[in-house]
GROMACS .gro file of C-alpha atoms in nm:
model
  232
    1MET     CA    1   0.000   0.024   0.028
    2VAL     CA    2   0.122   0.351  -0.096
    3GLU     CA    3   0.074   0.571   0.233
    4PRO     CA    4   0.022   0.970   0.149
    5TYR     CA    5   0.260   1.219   0.270
    6ARG     CA    6   0.226   1.276   0.635
    7GLU     CA    7   0.387   1.568   0.863
    8ARG     CA    8   0.363   1.676   1.201
    9ALA     CA    9   0.592   1.862   1.458
   10ALA     CA   10   0.906   1.707   1.563
   11ARG     CA   11   1.038   1.685   1.901
   12VAL     CA   12   1.338   1.978   1.754
   13ALA     CA   13   1.197   2.297   1.792
   14GLY     CA   14   1.096   2.461   1.445
   15ALA     CA   15   1.127   2.114   1.270
   16ASP     CA   16   0.905   1.873   1.139
   17LEU     CA   17   0.848   1.503   1.087
   18TRP     CA   18   0.728   1.380   0.807
   19THR     CA   19   0.702   0.990   0.597
   20ARG     CA   20   0.606   0.934   0.227
   21THR     CA   21   0.597   0.642   0.039
   22ALA     CA   22   0.674   0.628  -0.295
   23GLU     CA   23   0.392   0.595  -0.582
   24GLY     CA   24   0.640   0.549  -0.825
   25GLY     CA   25   0.811   0.772  -1.087
   26ASP     CA   26   0.955   1.136  -1.063
   27PHE     CA   27   0.867   1.399  -0.859
   28ARG     CA   28   1.004   1.753  -0.775
   29ILE     CA   29   1.071   1.887  -0.455
   30LEU     CA   30   1.002   2.264  -0.397
   31PRO     CA   31   1.281   2.443  -0.250
   32ASP     CA   32   1.177   2.602   0.096
   33GLY     CA   33   1.505   2.727   0.278
   34CYS     CA   34   1.507   2.411   0.488
   35MET     CA   35   1.767   2.096   0.556
   36ASP     CA   36   1.657   1.741   0.597
   37LEU     CA   37   1.796   1.438   0.755
   38LEU     CA   38   1.628   1.148   0.522
   39LEU     CA   39   1.571   0.779   0.616
   40VAL     CA   40   1.549   0.593   0.333
   41ASP     CA   41   1.567   0.239   0.218
   42ASP     CA   42   1.960   0.252   0.185
   43GLY     CA   43   2.075   0.472   0.500
   44LEU     CA   44   2.082   0.824   0.611
   45VAL     CA   45   2.087   1.119   0.349
   46VAL     CA   46   2.139   1.467   0.416
   47ALA     CA   47   1.935   1.702   0.194
   48GLY     CA   48   2.076   2.053   0.168
   49PRO     CA   49   1.924   2.402   0.093
   50ASP     CA   50   1.766   2.409  -0.238
   51GLU     CA   51   1.813   2.728  -0.488
   52ARG     CA   52   1.567   2.568  -0.739
   53ALA     CA   53   1.328   2.271  -0.727
   54TRP     CA   54   1.497   1.928  -0.691
   55THR     CA   55   1.346   1.632  -0.907
   56GLY     CA   56   1.429   1.273  -0.848
   57SER     CA   57   1.242   0.928  -0.897
   58ALA     CA   58   1.190   0.664  -0.673
   59PRO     CA   59   1.030   0.299  -0.725
   60ARG     CA   60   0.714   0.264  -0.617
   61GLY     CA   61   0.692   0.130  -0.246
   62THR     CA   62   1.010   0.332  -0.167
   63ARG     CA   63   0.974   0.474   0.203
   64PHE     CA   64   1.090   0.797   0.325
   65ALA     CA   65   1.095   0.935   0.656
   66GLY     CA   66   1.284   1.288   0.717
   67ILE     CA   67   1.318   1.544   1.008
   68ARG     CA   68   1.281   1.896   0.824
   69PHE     CA   69   1.496   2.130   1.011
   70GLY     CA   70   1.352   2.514   0.974
   71PRO     CA   71   1.592   2.745   0.794
   72GLY     CA   72   1.923   2.820   0.938
   73THR     CA   73   1.852   2.540   1.239
   74ALA     CA   74   2.055   2.295   1.075
   75PRO     CA   75   2.428   2.373   1.017
   76GLY     CA   76   2.521   2.291   1.395
   77PHE     CA   77   2.354   1.968   1.402
   78PHE     CA   78   2.540   1.853   1.099
   79GLY     CA   79   2.865   2.026   1.140
   80VAL     CA   80   2.883   2.195   0.801
   81PRO     CA   81   2.817   2.527   0.690
   82ALA     CA   82   2.465   2.526   0.501
   83ARG     CA   83   2.672   2.684   0.181
   84GLU     CA   84   2.827   2.329   0.144
   85LEU     CA   85   2.520   2.157   0.084
   86LEU     CA   86   2.337   2.377  -0.133
   87ASN     CA   87   2.152   2.163  -0.400
   88GLU     CA   88   2.337   1.862  -0.294
   89ARG     CA   89   2.224   1.551  -0.110
   90VAL     CA   90   2.487   1.346   0.059
   91PRO     CA   91   2.517   1.021   0.282
   92LEU     CA   92   2.531   1.175   0.651
   93ALA     CA   93   2.842   0.946   0.698
   94GLU     CA   94   3.020   1.180   0.452
   95LEU     CA   95   2.984   1.473   0.742
   96TRP     CA   96   2.975   1.262   1.033
   97SER     CA   97   3.212   0.949   1.105
   98PRO     CA   98   3.105   0.635   0.947
   99ASN     CA   99   3.098   0.464   1.320
  100ARG     CA  100   2.872   0.766   1.461
  101THR     CA  101   2.629   0.730   1.159
  102ARG     CA  102   2.602   0.341   1.159
  103ARG     CA  103   2.531   0.354   1.542
  104LEU     CA  104   2.258   0.602   1.450
  105LEU     CA  105   2.120   0.415   1.181
  106ASP     CA  106   2.118   0.089   1.414
  107ARG     CA  107   1.923   0.273   1.672
  108ILE     CA  108   1.677   0.378   1.451
  109ARG     CA  109   1.662   0.061   1.274
  110SER     CA  110   1.606  -0.181   1.526
  111ALA     CA  111   1.301   0.051   1.657
  112PRO     CA  112   0.960  -0.071   1.638
  113ASP     CA  113   0.883   0.230   1.429
  114PRO     CA  114   1.158   0.364   1.252
  115ALA     CA  115   1.015   0.721   1.170
  116THR     CA  116   0.928   0.777   1.518
  117ALA     CA  117   1.275   0.676   1.651
  118LEU     CA  118   1.443   0.908   1.394
  119ASP     CA  119   1.266   1.202   1.555
  120ILE     CA  120   1.352   1.065   1.923
  121GLU     CA  121   1.726   1.015   1.844
  122VAL     CA  122   1.748   1.356   1.652
  123ALA     CA  123   1.626   1.521   1.955
  124LYS     CA  124   1.870   1.382   2.177
  125LEU     CA  125   2.158   1.488   1.941
  126VAL     CA  126   2.037   1.872   1.867
  127GLU     CA  127   2.216   2.058   2.158
  128GLU     CA  128   2.369   2.422   1.985
  129PRO     CA  129   2.062   2.660   1.990
  130THR     CA  130   1.999   2.877   1.669
  131ASP     CA  131   2.258   3.190   1.658
  132ARG     CA  132   2.027   3.517   1.797
  133LEU     CA  133   2.133   3.669   1.444
  134ILE     CA  134   2.030   3.423   1.261
  135SER     CA  135   1.696   3.422   1.398
  136TYR     CA  136   1.637   3.783   1.358
  137VAL     CA  137   1.724   3.752   0.986
  138LEU     CA  138   1.465   3.498   0.920
  139ARG     CA  139   1.203   3.673   1.149
  140SER     CA  140   1.284   3.994   0.926
  141VAL     CA  141   1.239   3.810   0.615
  142ARG     CA  142   0.914   3.632   0.752
  143ASP     CA  143   0.786   3.971   0.823
  144GLY     CA  144   0.816   4.099   0.488
  145LEU     CA  145   1.097   4.360   0.573
  146LEU     CA  146   1.313   4.244   0.261
  147ARG     CA  147   1.057   4.277  -0.010
  148GLY     CA  148   1.177   4.581  -0.170
  149THR     CA  149   1.521   4.720  -0.299
  150ALA     CA  150   1.685   4.858   0.006
  151GLY     CA  151   1.566   4.549   0.227
  152VAL     CA  152   1.930   4.408   0.264
  153SER     CA  153   2.093   4.745   0.316
  154ARG     CA  154   1.822   4.821   0.617
  155LEU     CA  155   1.877   4.485   0.763
  156ALA     CA  156   2.232   4.490   0.764
  157ALA     CA  157   2.273   4.826   0.930
  158THR     CA  158   1.992   4.753   1.194
  159VAL     CA  159   2.195   4.439   1.295
  160GLY     CA  160   2.537   4.635   1.276
  161LEU     CA  161   2.715   4.465   0.989
  162SER     CA  162   2.834   4.539   0.650
  163GLU     CA  163   2.585   4.368   0.365
  164ARG     CA  164   2.908   4.170   0.276
  165GLN     CA  165   2.954   3.996   0.635
  166LEU     CA  166   2.559   3.979   0.632
  167HIS     CA  167   2.540   3.778   0.308
  168ARG     CA  168   2.863   3.528   0.424
  169ARG     CA  169   2.672   3.495   0.794
  170SER     CA  170   2.361   3.396   0.566
  171LEU     CA  171   2.544   3.176   0.333
  172ASP     CA  172   2.677   2.946   0.662
  173ALA     CA  173   2.340   2.931   0.810
  174PHE     CA  174   2.067   2.927   0.513
  175GLY     CA  175   2.316   2.798   0.207
  176TYR     CA  176   2.197   3.138   0.038
  177GLY     CA  177   2.194   3.532   0.093
  178PRO     CA  178   1.904   3.709   0.247
  179LYS     CA  179   1.765   3.820  -0.067
  180MET     CA  180   1.757   3.478  -0.206
  181LEU     CA  181   1.590   3.329   0.129
  182ASP     CA  182   1.329   3.623   0.064
  183ARG     CA  183   1.272   3.506  -0.284
  184VAL     CA  184   1.245   3.125  -0.173
  185LEU     CA  185   1.019   3.202   0.140
  186TRP     CA  186   0.790   3.451  -0.015
  187MET     CA  187   0.743   3.212  -0.324
  188ASN     CA  188   0.609   2.939  -0.079
  189VAL     CA  189   0.382   3.198   0.070
  190ALA     CA  190   0.229   3.283  -0.275
  191LEU     CA  191   0.158   2.929  -0.379
  192ASP     CA  192  -0.005   2.851  -0.034
  193HIS     CA  193  -0.233   3.178  -0.106
  194ALA     CA  194  -0.279   3.058  -0.471
  195ARG     CA  195  -0.386   2.699  -0.359
  196THR     CA  196  -0.665   2.830  -0.171
  197GLY     CA  197  -0.797   2.979  -0.499
  198LEU     CA  198  -0.695   3.332  -0.476
  199ALA     CA  199  -0.611   3.478  -0.838
  200LEU     CA  200  -0.245   3.541  -0.902
  201ALA     CA  201  -0.265   3.893  -0.962
  202ASP     CA  202  -0.418   3.938  -0.641
  203VAL     CA  203  -0.140   3.692  -0.467
  204ALA     CA  204   0.138   3.882  -0.659
  205MET     CA  205  -0.035   4.194  -0.440
  206LEU     CA  206  -0.056   4.029  -0.095
  207THR     CA  207   0.279   3.917  -0.071
  208GLY     CA  208   0.509   4.186  -0.186
  209TYR     CA  209   0.595   4.103  -0.596
  210ALA     CA  210   0.575   4.410  -0.857
  211ASP     CA  211   0.259   4.209  -1.049
  212GLN     CA  212   0.124   3.889  -1.178
  213ALA     CA  213   0.416   3.860  -1.400
  214HIS     CA  214   0.694   3.878  -1.143
  215LEU     CA  215   0.534   3.675  -0.960
  216THR     CA  216   0.540   3.414  -1.247
  217ARG     CA  217   0.873   3.500  -1.345
  218ASP     CA  218   0.982   3.401  -0.996
  219VAL     CA  219   0.809   3.074  -0.977
  220LYS     CA  220   0.882   2.923  -1.261
  221ALA     CA  221   1.315   3.053  -1.232
  222LEU     CA  222   1.271   2.845  -0.866
  223THR     CA  223   1.056   2.552  -0.935
  224GLY     CA  224   1.092   2.502  -1.345
  225LEU     CA  225   0.761   2.547  -1.399
  226PRO     CA  226   0.503   2.824  -1.406
  227PRO     CA  227   0.248   2.885  -1.116
  228LYS     CA  228  -0.033   2.778  -1.310
  229ILE     CA  229   0.091   2.462  -1.436
  230LEU     CA  230   0.274   2.373  -1.095
  231LEU     CA  231  -0.071   2.431  -0.891
  232ALA     CA  232  -0.249   2.211  -1.147
   0.00000   0.00000   0.00000
């Protein structure tokens, strides 16, 4: 039986636990600013932040479980800057030692419910709180403060950094700079509004795009498809 995608809050603050069984064939994952630790048939895999849609395929019945870390929260757990994992999928054993990875995988696979065990074991290992600067950057983006041409320079001045310093800190935390983070997160907000049936012109106005054409260009650049086809 192919189980649908399911998601709930994880034990790690700001993270989600999700499960899915592949229907078979190709799939498309939209960029969302997050990083995931994936439990798949052949082990534990780290999905880095994406700046464009990730396309892949899996045989029907392939089981996936994952912890989706909120933007900026995963580099401390994995021990590498987010920029090094941009648009990448790598085995966890390439970031941690093979022995450490194997012990974690054995604890998860020996449990009655591997997805729940993944959630529990990851929560035990998370120690480092998110940098306050990174939390502020993320909050500023979500509040719409970077919408417009002067947003990044205004944010840099507010936190007492040069734009170059802010960009570097953001690359380490998110995998991309503040403006790219803004594009990715607000594209997802726009798509969520569009899924309710709201007209794209109204979505564009509501989410800070210049017009519907601007929204369409940005969605296509980030996902590979224009919004009408993507949403269909």
